[in-house]
C-alpha cells in the first residue's frame, strides 16, 4: 500500500525530479525512508542546509524543473532561508520540503517549531502546511505548477511528522504544463512597425530567455532585425559576447558613458527580463514610471509587465515564442544611421571589455587568472561564481559564447559558488565546471567541496585569497576611507583544507605561475584546488 510520502515522491518523479539535495533531520524521516523505493532519484547528502539549498537552486536553473531540497524543522529551515531568497531573486523554480512537529504540537511553541507562513510568506510564492496524509500528493502536484509558471520561484511544503507514513490511495498525476503563448497578429504587426521605424533600438534580454531554444531564438531575432543586444544583470551567457550585436550587460558597475549612450535609444524591446533594480540602474534607466523611449516589455507574468515602467506595448507571454513569431519575412536592412548606432554601442562595450595591462609584474591580480581561464576553458565550460570583487573581471572581460554557461547569484549571496559548481557538475558530468570563489565565500560553504572528492567530480576550484571581505572593503573605503573595522580576515591554510578533503592543491603567488597552472588544471580529469594569493596580510 502506498504511503503519503510515496505520493509526494511519485509526483516529483513524474515531473522529472531525479535528484534531491538534503541535510537529514528527524522531522522528515518518513519521507527520507520513502526515498528507498525511488532508487532512480539521486540523493545528495550535504553538510549544511545553505549549501544544499544553493545546489537545488543551481539545479533548478540548469534544468528549468524545480530543484528540490529537504531540510529539518527550525534550525535546518532557517539555514535554508538563503536559498529561498536566492530562488525568489533569481526567478528559479525551487521546492523546499520542511519536516514539521506533529500536528498536535502545532502553534504551541514546540521544540524547533516555526510558523513557516509567517517566516517565508514574503519571499516564497506559496507556503503550505499539509494537514492530512491524503493532501500531501495534491500539495506536491500544485507545488510543481506554482514553482514553474509565471515568474518561477520557491515553494515551501511543510510536512508534519505524523502525515508522512500513512496509507493513501494510489494515483498518477502529471501536469501537462502551460502551452507557450504569444501576441495576437495585430500586436505583432505593430511591433514589427516599431522595429522597422526605430533609429536607435536596444534589446534587453533577460532570464526568461534561458529556456530550451531561447538562446538560438534570441540570436536569430537580433541578426534578422540587426538590433543591438544588452543582457540583464548577470545574464552574460544568453547571447554570444563576440557578436558585433552584443553591447554589454546592465550590471553593478556600468560607466556613465555606456548608460548615457543607452539612454539615447528610441526603442527598448525588453524580452524576458523583469527590469529589476540592477538591470535598470536603480530604476533610473529607462525613466520611471513613463519611459521617454518606446518600451515594449514581454514577460510571462502579468504581475511583472508594467510593474514599474509603463510600456507602450505590454505582453504577458512567452518571450521565446514571441521572438520567433516576430521574425521578419526577410532580413531587415538598416540604414547608415542605424548601423552607426550599432557600431557606437559595440565600440563602447569593446573598450570596456578590453583586458587591462598591469605594470606591476610582481603583484598577482585575479584579472590574470580570469584571463587564463578564458584562454583555456572549453567551448562548453560552465563557470560558477561566488559573490565578491574577485568576480568583477569575469563580468567585465570574459567573452561568454554559448553553450558556455554562467552560474552566478542575482541575489548576491555569498557561499553560492562551491555548491552551485557541485550541482552543475552532477547535472553535466561531461562538461568542465570552473568554480571561482573568494576566501570569504569559501569559508561559508566550502565544506560542500567534499562531494567533489566523494563523487570524483572534475571541478576546478579557484580561490582568490585577499584576506578580507573585498567587496565590503570597497564600499567601506568609498564611504569611510581608511577605516577598515570588521572587513579583515584571518584565514586558515587553504591548501591543507583542500588536501584534507582529498583534492590535489597548489598555491599560486606570482603572475608568472598563472598560465601554466590553469593550463595544467584544465587537462586534469579529477577535482583540483588552486589558491591565488592576491594580497598579503
Coordinates of C-alpha atoms in Angstrom, one line a residue:
X1 CA 0.0 0.0 0.0
X2 CA 1.5 3.4 -1.0
X3 CA 2.1 5.9 1.8
X4 CA 1.7 9.7 1.8
X5 CA 5.5 10.0 1.4
X6 CA 5.3 7.8 -1.7
X7 CA 2.5 10.0 -3.1
X8 CA 4.8 13.1 -2.6
X9 CA 7.8 11.4 -4.2
X10 CA 5.8 9.9 -7.1
X11 CA 4.6 13.4 -8.1
X12 CA 8.1 14.7 -8.0
X13 CA 9.4 11.8 -10.0
X14 CA 6.6 12.0 -12.6
X15 CA 7.6 15.6 -13.3
X16 CA 11.2 14.9 -13.9
X17 CA 12.8 15.3 -10.5
X18 CA 15.7 12.9 -10.5
X19 CA 17.9 14.5 -7.8
X20 CA 17.2 15.7 -4.3
X21 CA 19.6 17.7 -2.1
X22 CA 19.3 17.3 1.7
X23 CA 20.6 17.5 5.2
X24 CA 18.8 14.7 7.1
X25 CA 16.6 15.5 10.1
X26 CA 14.4 13.5 12.4
X27 CA 11.4 15.6 11.5
X28 CA 11.2 14.2 8.0
X29 CA 12.4 10.6 8.5
X30 CA 9.2 9.2 7.0
X31 CA 9.9 11.0 3.7
X32 CA 13.6 10.1 3.8
X33 CA 12.6 6.4 4.3
X34 CA 10.2 6.6 1.4
X35 CA 13.1 7.5 -0.9
X36 CA 14.4 3.9 -0.6
X37 CA 11.6 3.0 -3.1
X38 CA 12.9 5.5 -5.6
X39 CA 16.5 4.4 -6.5
X40 CA 16.4 6.5 -9.7
X41 CA 16.3 9.7 -7.6
X42 CA 19.8 10.6 -6.7
X43 CA 20.0 11.6 -3.0
X44 CA 22.8 14.1 -2.5
X45 CA 23.7 14.4 1.2
X46 CA 25.1 17.8 2.1
X47 CA 26.8 19.3 5.1
X48 CA 24.8 22.4 5.6
X49 CA 21.3 23.5 4.6
X50 CA 22.6 26.6 2.9
X51 CA 24.8 24.5 0.7
X52 CA 22.0 22.1 -0.1
X53 CA 19.7 24.9 -1.0
X54 CA 22.2 26.6 -3.3
X55 CA 22.7 23.2 -5.0
X56 CA 19.0 22.9 -5.6
X57 CA 18.9 26.5 -6.9
X58 CA 21.6 25.8 -9.4
X59 CA 20.0 22.5 -10.5
X60 CA 16.7 24.3 -11.0
X61 CA 18.4 26.9 -13.1
X62 CA 20.0 24.3 -15.3
X63 CA 17.1 22.0 -15.8
X64 CA 14.2 24.6 -15.6
X65 CA 12.5 21.9 -13.4
X66 CA 12.1 22.6 -9.7
X67 CA 15.3 22.0 -7.7
X68 CA 14.3 20.1 -4.6
X69 CA 15.9 20.4 -1.1
X70 CA 14.8 18.7 2.0
X71 CA 15.6 20.1 5.5
X72 CA 14.5 19.6 9.0
X73 CA 12.4 22.0 11.1
X74 CA 13.7 25.0 13.0
X75 CA 17.4 25.4 12.6
X76 CA 17.5 23.5 9.3
X77 CA 14.7 25.5 7.8
X78 CA 16.3 28.7 9.0
X79 CA 19.6 27.8 7.3
X80 CA 17.7 27.1 4.1
X81 CA 16.2 30.6 4.0
X82 CA 19.1 31.9 2.0
X83 CA 18.2 29.5 -0.9
X84 CA 14.6 30.6 -0.8
X85 CA 15.6 34.2 -1.1
X86 CA 18.1 33.4 -3.9
X87 CA 15.4 31.5 -5.8
X88 CA 13.0 34.4 -5.5
X89 CA 15.6 37.0 -6.6
X90 CA 16.9 34.8 -9.4
X91 CA 13.5 33.5 -10.6
X92 CA 14.4 29.9 -10.1
X93 CA 11.9 27.0 -9.6
X94 CA 12.6 25.6 -6.2
X95 CA 10.7 23.3 -3.8
X96 CA 11.8 23.2 -0.2
X97 CA 10.4 20.4 1.8
X98 CA 10.5 21.0 5.6
X99 CA 9.7 18.4 8.3
X100 CA 7.4 19.8 11.0
X101 CA 6.4 19.0 14.5
X102 CA 3.4 16.6 14.9
X103 CA 0.0 18.2 14.2
X104 CA -1.0 18.0 17.9
X105 CA 2.0 20.2 18.8
X106 CA 1.4 22.9 16.2
X107 CA 1.2 26.6 17.4
X108 CA 2.3 25.6 20.9
X109 CA 5.9 26.7 20.6
X110 CA 7.0 23.1 20.5
X111 CA 10.7 22.1 20.1
X112 CA 12.1 23.7 16.9
X113 CA 8.6 24.8 15.8
X114 CA 8.3 27.7 13.4
X115 CA 5.2 29.1 11.6
X116 CA 6.7 29.0 8.1
X117 CA 3.9 31.0 6.5
X118 CA 5.0 33.9 8.7
X119 CA 8.7 33.1 8.1
X120 CA 8.7 32.7 4.4
X121 CA 5.4 34.3 3.3
X122 CA 7.0 37.4 1.6
X123 CA 9.8 35.5 -0.3
X124 CA 8.1 32.2 -1.3
X125 CA 5.5 32.0 -4.0
X126 CA 3.5 29.6 -1.9
X127 CA 3.9 28.2 1.6
X128 CA 1.6 25.3 2.6
X129 CA 1.5 23.2 5.7
X130 CA 0.0 19.9 4.8
X131 CA -2.7 18.9 7.4
X132 CA -3.6 15.3 6.2
X133 CA -1.8 12.4 4.6
X134 CA -4.2 12.5 1.7
X135 CA -3.3 16.1 0.9
X136 CA 0.4 15.6 0.6
X137 CA 0.4 14.3 -3.0
X138 CA -2.0 17.0 -4.0
X139 CA 0.1 19.7 -2.4
X140 CA 3.2 18.4 -4.3
X141 CA 1.2 18.5 -7.5
X142 CA 0.3 22.1 -7.0
X143 CA 3.9 23.0 -5.9
X144 CA 5.2 21.9 -9.3
X145 CA 2.8 24.2 -11.1
X146 CA 3.3 27.2 -8.8
X147 CA 7.1 26.9 -8.9
X148 CA 7.4 26.8 -12.7
X149 CA 4.7 29.1 -14.0
X150 CA 4.6 32.9 -14.3
X151 CA 7.7 34.1 -12.6
X152 CA 9.5 30.9 -11.5
X153 CA 10.2 30.8 -7.8
X154 CA 10.4 29.0 -4.5
X155 CA 7.6 26.9 -2.9
X156 CA 7.7 25.6 0.6
X157 CA 6.0 22.3 1.6
X158 CA 5.7 21.9 5.4
X159 CA 5.0 18.3 6.4
X160 CA 4.3 17.4 10.0
X161 CA 5.9 14.2 11.2
X162 CA 2.5 12.4 11.6
X163 CA 1.4 12.8 8.0
X164 CA 4.4 11.2 6.3
X165 CA 3.8 7.4 6.5
X166 CA 0.1 6.8 6.4
X167 CA -1.6 4.7 3.8
X168 CA -3.2 6.6 0.9
X169 CA -4.8 5.8 -2.4
X170 CA -2.6 5.2 -5.3
X171 CA -2.8 7.8 -8.1
X172 CA -1.0 9.0 -11.2
X173 CA -1.0 12.7 -11.8
X174 CA 1.1 14.5 -14.4
X175 CA 0.7 18.2 -15.2
X176 CA 1.0 18.9 -19.0
X177 CA 2.2 22.4 -18.2
X178 CA 1.1 25.6 -19.9
X179 CA 1.2 26.0 -23.7
X180 CA 3.5 28.8 -24.9
X181 CA 1.6 32.0 -25.6
X182 CA 2.3 34.9 -27.9
X183 CA 0.8 38.2 -29.0
X184 CA -2.1 38.4 -31.4
X185 CA -1.4 39.2 -35.1
X186 CA -2.3 42.9 -34.9
X187 CA 0.1 43.5 -31.9
X188 CA 2.9 41.6 -33.7
X189 CA 2.4 43.8 -36.8
X190 CA 2.6 46.9 -34.6
X191 CA 5.8 45.7 -33.0
X192 CA 7.4 45.0 -36.4
X193 CA 6.5 48.5 -37.5
X194 CA 8.1 49.9 -34.4
X195 CA 11.3 47.8 -35.1
X196 CA 11.4 49.0 -38.7
X197 CA 10.9 52.7 -37.8
X198 CA 13.3 52.8 -34.8
X199 CA 16.5 54.8 -35.4
X200 CA 18.3 53.7 -32.2
X201 CA 16.7 50.5 -30.9
X202 CA 18.0 48.4 -28.0
X203 CA 17.0 44.9 -27.0
X204 CA 17.4 44.0 -23.3
X205 CA 17.4 40.2 -22.9
X206 CA 16.6 38.6 -19.5
X207 CA 16.5 35.3 -17.7
X208 CA 13.3 34.0 -19.2
X209 CA 15.2 33.6 -22.5
X210 CA 17.2 30.9 -20.6
X211 CA 15.0 28.0 -21.7
X212 CA 15.3 25.4 -24.5
X213 CA 15.7 27.2 -27.8
X214 CA 15.8 30.6 -26.1
X215 CA 19.4 31.5 -27.0
X216 CA 19.0 30.4 -30.6
X217 CA 15.8 32.4 -31.0
X218 CA 17.4 35.5 -29.4
X219 CA 20.4 35.3 -31.7
X220 CA 18.3 34.7 -34.8
X221 CA 16.0 37.6 -33.9
X222 CA 18.8 40.0 -33.3
X223 CA 20.5 39.2 -36.5
X224 CA 17.4 39.3 -38.6
X225 CA 16.4 42.8 -37.2
X226 CA 20.0 44.0 -36.9
X227 CA 19.3 45.2 -33.3
X228 CA 22.0 45.6 -30.6
X229 CA 21.5 43.4 -27.5
X230 CA 22.3 44.2 -23.9
X231 CA 21.8 41.4 -21.4
X232 CA 20.1 41.9 -18.0
X233 CA 22.0 41.6 -14.7
X234 CA 24.4 38.5 -14.7
X235 CA 22.8 37.0 -17.8
X236 CA 26.0 37.2 -19.9
X237 CA 25.7 33.7 -21.3
X238 CA 22.4 34.4 -23.1
X239 CA 24.0 36.0 -26.2
X240 CA 27.4 35.4 -27.9
X241 CA 29.6 38.2 -26.5
X242 CA 31.8 38.2 -29.6
X243 CA 28.9 39.0 -31.8
X244 CA 29.0 42.6 -33.3
X245 CA 25.5 43.0 -32.0
X246 CA 26.4 42.3 -28.3
X247 CA 26.8 45.7 -26.5
X248 CA 27.3 44.6 -22.9
X249 CA 25.4 43.9 -19.7
X250 CA 23.4 46.1 -17.4
X251 CA 25.0 45.4 -14.0
X252 CA 26.5 47.0 -10.9
X253 CA 29.4 48.9 -12.5
X254 CA 28.3 50.3 -15.8
X255 CA 30.3 53.5 -16.6
X256 CA 28.4 56.7 -17.3
X257 CA 29.4 56.8 -21.0
X258 CA 27.7 53.5 -21.6
X259 CA 24.5 54.3 -19.7
X260 CA 24.2 57.7 -21.3
X261 CA 24.5 56.1 -24.7
X262 CA 21.8 53.6 -23.8
X263 CA 19.6 56.5 -22.8
X264 CA 19.7 57.8 -26.3
X265 CA 17.8 54.8 -27.7
X266 CA 14.3 55.5 -29.0
X267 CA 13.0 51.9 -28.7
X268 CA 13.6 49.4 -25.9
X269 CA 12.5 45.8 -26.5
X270 CA 12.7 44.1 -23.1
X271 CA 12.4 40.3 -23.7
X272 CA 12.2 38.0 -20.7
X273 CA 13.5 40.5 -18.1
X274 CA 11.8 41.7 -15.0
X275 CA 13.5 45.1 -15.5
X276 CA 14.7 44.8 -11.9
X277 CA 16.6 47.2 -9.7
X278 CA 20.2 46.4 -11.0
X279 CA 19.2 46.0 -14.7
X280 CA 17.5 49.4 -14.7
X281 CA 20.4 51.0 -12.8
X282 CA 18.4 51.7 -9.6
X283 CA 15.1 52.2 -11.6
X284 CA 16.8 55.1 -13.5
X285 CA 17.0 53.6 -17.0
X286 CA 14.6 54.0 -18.6
X287 CA 12.8 56.8 -16.9
X288 CA 10.3 55.9 -14.1
X289 CA 7.4 55.5 -14.5
X290 CA 6.9 56.6 -18.1
X291 CA 9.9 55.9 -20.3
X292 CA 10.8 58.6 -22.9
X293 CA 11.6 55.7 -25.3
X294 CA 9.0 53.4 -26.8
X295 CA 9.1 50.5 -24.4
X296 CA 7.9 47.0 -25.4
X297 CA 8.0 44.7 -22.5
X298 CA 7.4 40.9 -22.7
X299 CA 7.4 38.6 -19.7
X300 CA 5.2 35.6 -19.0
X301 CA 3.9 37.0 -15.7
X302 CA 1.3 39.8 -15.9
X303 CA 2.3 41.0 -12.4
X304 CA 5.7 41.9 -13.8
X305 CA 4.8 43.7 -17.1
X306 CA 4.3 47.3 -16.2
X307 CA 5.0 46.8 -12.5
X308 CA 7.5 49.8 -12.5
X309 CA 7.8 51.0 -16.1
X310 CA 4.7 51.7 -18.2
X311 CA 5.2 50.0 -21.6
X312 CA 3.8 51.3 -24.9
X313 CA 3.1 47.6 -25.6
X314 CA 3.0 45.1 -22.7
X315 CA 2.9 41.4 -23.3
X316 CA 2.3 38.7 -20.7
X317 CA 3.5 35.9 -22.9
X318 CA 6.5 33.6 -23.6
X319 CA 9.3 35.8 -24.9
X320 CA 11.0 33.0 -26.9
X321 CA 7.7 32.3 -28.7
X322 CA 7.3 36.0 -29.3
X323 CA 10.8 36.3 -30.7
X324 CA 10.2 33.5 -33.2
X325 CA 6.8 35.0 -34.2
X326 CA 8.3 38.5 -34.8
X327 CA 10.9 37.3 -37.3
X328 CA 10.7 39.4 -40.5
X329 CA 9.9 37.7 -43.7
X330 CA 13.3 38.7 -45.0
X331 CA 16.3 40.1 -43.1
X332 CA 15.9 43.8 -42.2
X333 CA 18.3 46.1 -44.0
X334 CA 19.1 49.1 -41.7
X335 CA 20.2 52.4 -43.0
X336 CA 23.6 54.0 -42.3
X337 CA 22.3 55.9 -39.2
X338 CA 21.1 52.7 -37.5
X339 CA 24.4 50.9 -38.5
X340 CA 26.3 53.8 -36.9
X341 CA 24.2 53.4 -33.7
X342 CA 25.1 49.7 -33.5
X343 CA 28.8 50.4 -34.1
X344 CA 28.8 53.1 -31.5
X345 CA 27.3 50.9 -28.8
X346 CA 29.6 48.0 -29.7
X347 CA 32.6 50.2 -29.6
X348 CA 31.8 51.4 -26.1
X349 CA 31.5 47.8 -25.0
X350 CA 34.7 46.7 -26.6
X351 CA 36.6 49.5 -24.9
X352 CA 35.2 48.4 -21.5
X353 CA 35.9 44.7 -22.2
X354 CA 39.5 45.1 -23.2
X355 CA 41.8 43.2 -20.9
X356 CA 43.7 45.6 -18.7
X357 CA 47.5 45.8 -18.7
X358 CA 49.1 45.9 -15.3
X359 CA 52.6 47.4 -14.9
X360 CA 53.5 45.7 -11.6
X361 CA 54.9 42.4 -12.7
X362 CA 55.3 41.0 -9.2
X363 CA 51.8 41.5 -7.9
X364 CA 49.2 38.8 -8.5
X365 CA 46.0 40.2 -9.8
X366 CA 43.0 37.9 -10.2
X367 CA 42.3 39.5 -13.6
X368 CA 45.3 37.5 -14.9
X369 CA 43.6 34.3 -13.5
X370 CA 40.3 35.1 -15.3
X371 CA 42.2 35.8 -18.5
X372 CA 44.0 32.4 -18.3
X373 CA 40.7 30.7 -17.6
X374 CA 39.1 32.3 -20.7
X375 CA 42.1 31.3 -22.8
X376 CA 42.0 27.6 -21.8
X377 CA 38.3 27.0 -20.9
X378 CA 36.5 24.5 -23.2
X379 CA 33.8 25.8 -25.5
X380 CA 31.1 24.3 -23.3
X381 CA 32.6 25.2 -19.9
X382 CA 30.3 26.1 -17.0
X383 CA 31.6 29.0 -14.8
X384 CA 30.3 29.1 -11.3
X385 CA 30.9 32.3 -9.4
X386 CA 30.5 33.2 -5.8
X387 CA 29.7 36.8 -4.8
X388 CA 32.7 39.1 -4.4
X389 CA 35.0 41.6 -6.1
X390 CA 37.2 38.8 -7.5
X391 CA 34.3 38.1 -9.9
X392 CA 34.3 41.6 -11.4
X393 CA 36.8 40.7 -14.2
X394 CA 34.6 37.8 -15.3
X395 CA 31.6 40.1 -15.7
X396 CA 33.5 42.8 -17.5
X397 CA 36.1 40.9 -19.6
X398 CA 35.1 37.2 -20.0
X399 CA 33.6 36.8 -23.5
X400 CA 30.9 34.2 -22.9
X401 CA 29.9 32.2 -26.0
X402 CA 27.0 29.7 -25.9
X403 CA 27.0 26.9 -24.9
X404 CA 29.2 28.2 -22.2
X405 CA 27.2 28.9 -19.0
X406 CA 27.5 31.4 -16.3
X407 CA 26.2 30.4 -12.9
X408 CA 26.1 33.4 -10.6
X409 CA 23.6 34.5 -7.9
X410 CA 21.5 37.6 -8.9
X411 CA 20.8 37.9 -5.2
X412 CA 24.5 38.5 -4.5
X413 CA 24.5 35.7 -1.9
X414 CA 28.0 34.7 -0.7
X415 CA 28.5 30.9 -0.4
X416 CA 26.8 30.2 -3.7
X417 CA 29.9 29.3 -5.8
X418 CA 31.0 25.9 -4.4
X419 CA 27.6 24.3 -4.0
X420 CA 26.5 25.6 -7.5
X421 CA 29.6 24.1 -9.0
X422 CA 28.9 20.7 -7.4
X423 CA 25.3 20.8 -8.7
X424 CA 26.4 21.8 -12.2
X425 CA 29.0 19.1 -12.4
X426 CA 26.4 16.5 -11.2
X427 CA 24.0 17.7 -13.9
X428 CA 26.6 17.9 -16.7
X429 CA 29.3 15.3 -15.9
X430 CA 30.9 15.6 -19.3
X431 CA 31.5 19.4 -19.2
X432 CA 34.2 21.3 -17.4
X433 CA 33.0 23.2 -14.4
X434 CA 35.1 26.0 -13.1
X435 CA 34.4 27.5 -9.7
X436 CA 35.7 30.9 -8.7
X437 CA 35.3 31.8 -5.1
X438 CA 36.8 34.3 -2.6
X439 CA 38.2 33.4 0.7
X440 CA 35.1 34.9 2.5
X441 CA 32.6 32.9 0.4
X442 CA 34.6 29.7 0.6
X443 CA 34.6 29.7 4.4
X444 CA 30.8 29.8 4.3
X445 CA 30.0 26.7 2.2
X446 CA 33.4 25.3 1.1
X447 CA 32.7 22.2 3.1
X448 CA 30.4 21.1 0.3
X449 CA 33.6 20.6 -1.8
X450 CA 33.8 17.1 -0.1
X451 CA 31.2 16.0 -2.7
X452 CA 33.7 16.6 -5.5
X453 CA 36.1 14.2 -3.8
X454 CA 33.4 11.6 -2.9
X455 CA 31.9 11.5 -6.4
X456 CA 35.2 12.2 -8.3
X457 CA 33.7 15.4 -9.9
X458 CA 36.3 17.1 -12.1
X459 CA 35.6 20.6 -10.8
X460 CA 38.4 23.1 -10.9
X461 CA 38.2 25.3 -7.8
X462 CA 40.0 28.6 -8.0
X463 CA 40.2 30.5 -4.7
X464 CA 41.1 34.3 -4.6
X465 CA 42.6 34.9 -1.2
X466 CA 42.9 38.6 -0.3
X467 CA 42.4 38.1 3.4
X468 CA 39.4 40.4 3.5
X469 CA 35.7 40.8 2.6
X470 CA 36.8 42.6 -0.5
X471 CA 33.5 44.0 -1.8
X472 CA 32.5 45.3 1.6
X473 CA 36.0 46.9 1.9
X474 CA 35.5 48.7 -1.4
X475 CA 32.2 50.2 -0.1
X476 CA 33.9 50.9 3.2
X477 CA 36.8 52.8 1.5
X478 CA 34.3 54.8 -0.5
X479 CA 32.2 55.9 2.4
X480 CA 34.6 55.8 5.3
X481 CA 38.1 56.0 3.8
X482 CA 40.9 54.2 5.7
X483 CA 38.5 52.8 8.4
X484 CA 38.5 49.0 7.9
X485 CA 37.0 47.6 11.1
X486 CA 35.3 44.3 10.5
X487 CA 36.5 43.5 7.0
X488 CA 39.9 41.9 7.6
X489 CA 40.1 38.1 7.6
X490 CA 42.5 35.8 9.4
X491 CA 42.4 32.7 7.2
X492 CA 43.4 29.0 7.6
X493 CA 45.8 27.1 5.3
X494 CA 43.5 26.5 2.3
X495 CA 45.9 24.1 0.8
X496 CA 45.8 21.9 3.9
X497 CA 42.0 22.1 3.8
X498 CA 41.8 21.0 0.2
X499 CA 44.3 18.2 0.8
X500 CA 42.3 17.1 3.8
X501 CA 39.2 16.9 1.6
X502 CA 41.2 14.7 -0.8
X503 CA 41.8 17.3 -3.6
X504 CA 45.2 18.0 -5.1
X505 CA 46.0 21.6 -4.3
X506 CA 48.5 24.3 -5.1
X507 CA 49.2 27.8 -4.0
X508 CA 50.0 30.4 -6.7
X509 CA 51.7 33.6 -5.5
X510 CA 53.2 35.2 -8.7
X511 CA 51.8 36.1 -12.0
X512 CA 54.3 34.0 -13.9
X513 CA 52.8 30.8 -12.4
X514 CA 49.2 31.5 -13.5
X515 CA 49.2 30.5 -17.1
X516 CA 50.9 27.1 -16.7
X517 CA 48.8 26.3 -13.6
X518 CA 45.5 27.0 -15.3
X519 CA 46.5 25.1 -18.5
X520 CA 47.6 22.1 -16.5
X521 CA 44.4 22.2 -14.4
X522 CA 42.2 22.2 -17.4
X523 CA 43.7 19.0 -18.6
X524 CA 43.3 17.2 -15.3
X525 CA 40.4 14.7 -15.1
X526 CA 39.8 15.0 -11.4
X527 CA 38.8 17.7 -8.9
X528 CA 41.5 20.3 -8.2
X529 CA 42.0 23.3 -6.0
X530 CA 44.2 26.3 -6.8
X531 CA 44.7 29.1 -4.3
X532 CA 45.8 32.5 -5.6
X533 CA 47.4 34.8 -3.1
X534 CA 46.1 38.2 -4.4
X535 CA 47.0 40.1 -1.3
X536 CA 49.5 39.5 1.6
X537 CA 48.2 40.4 5.1

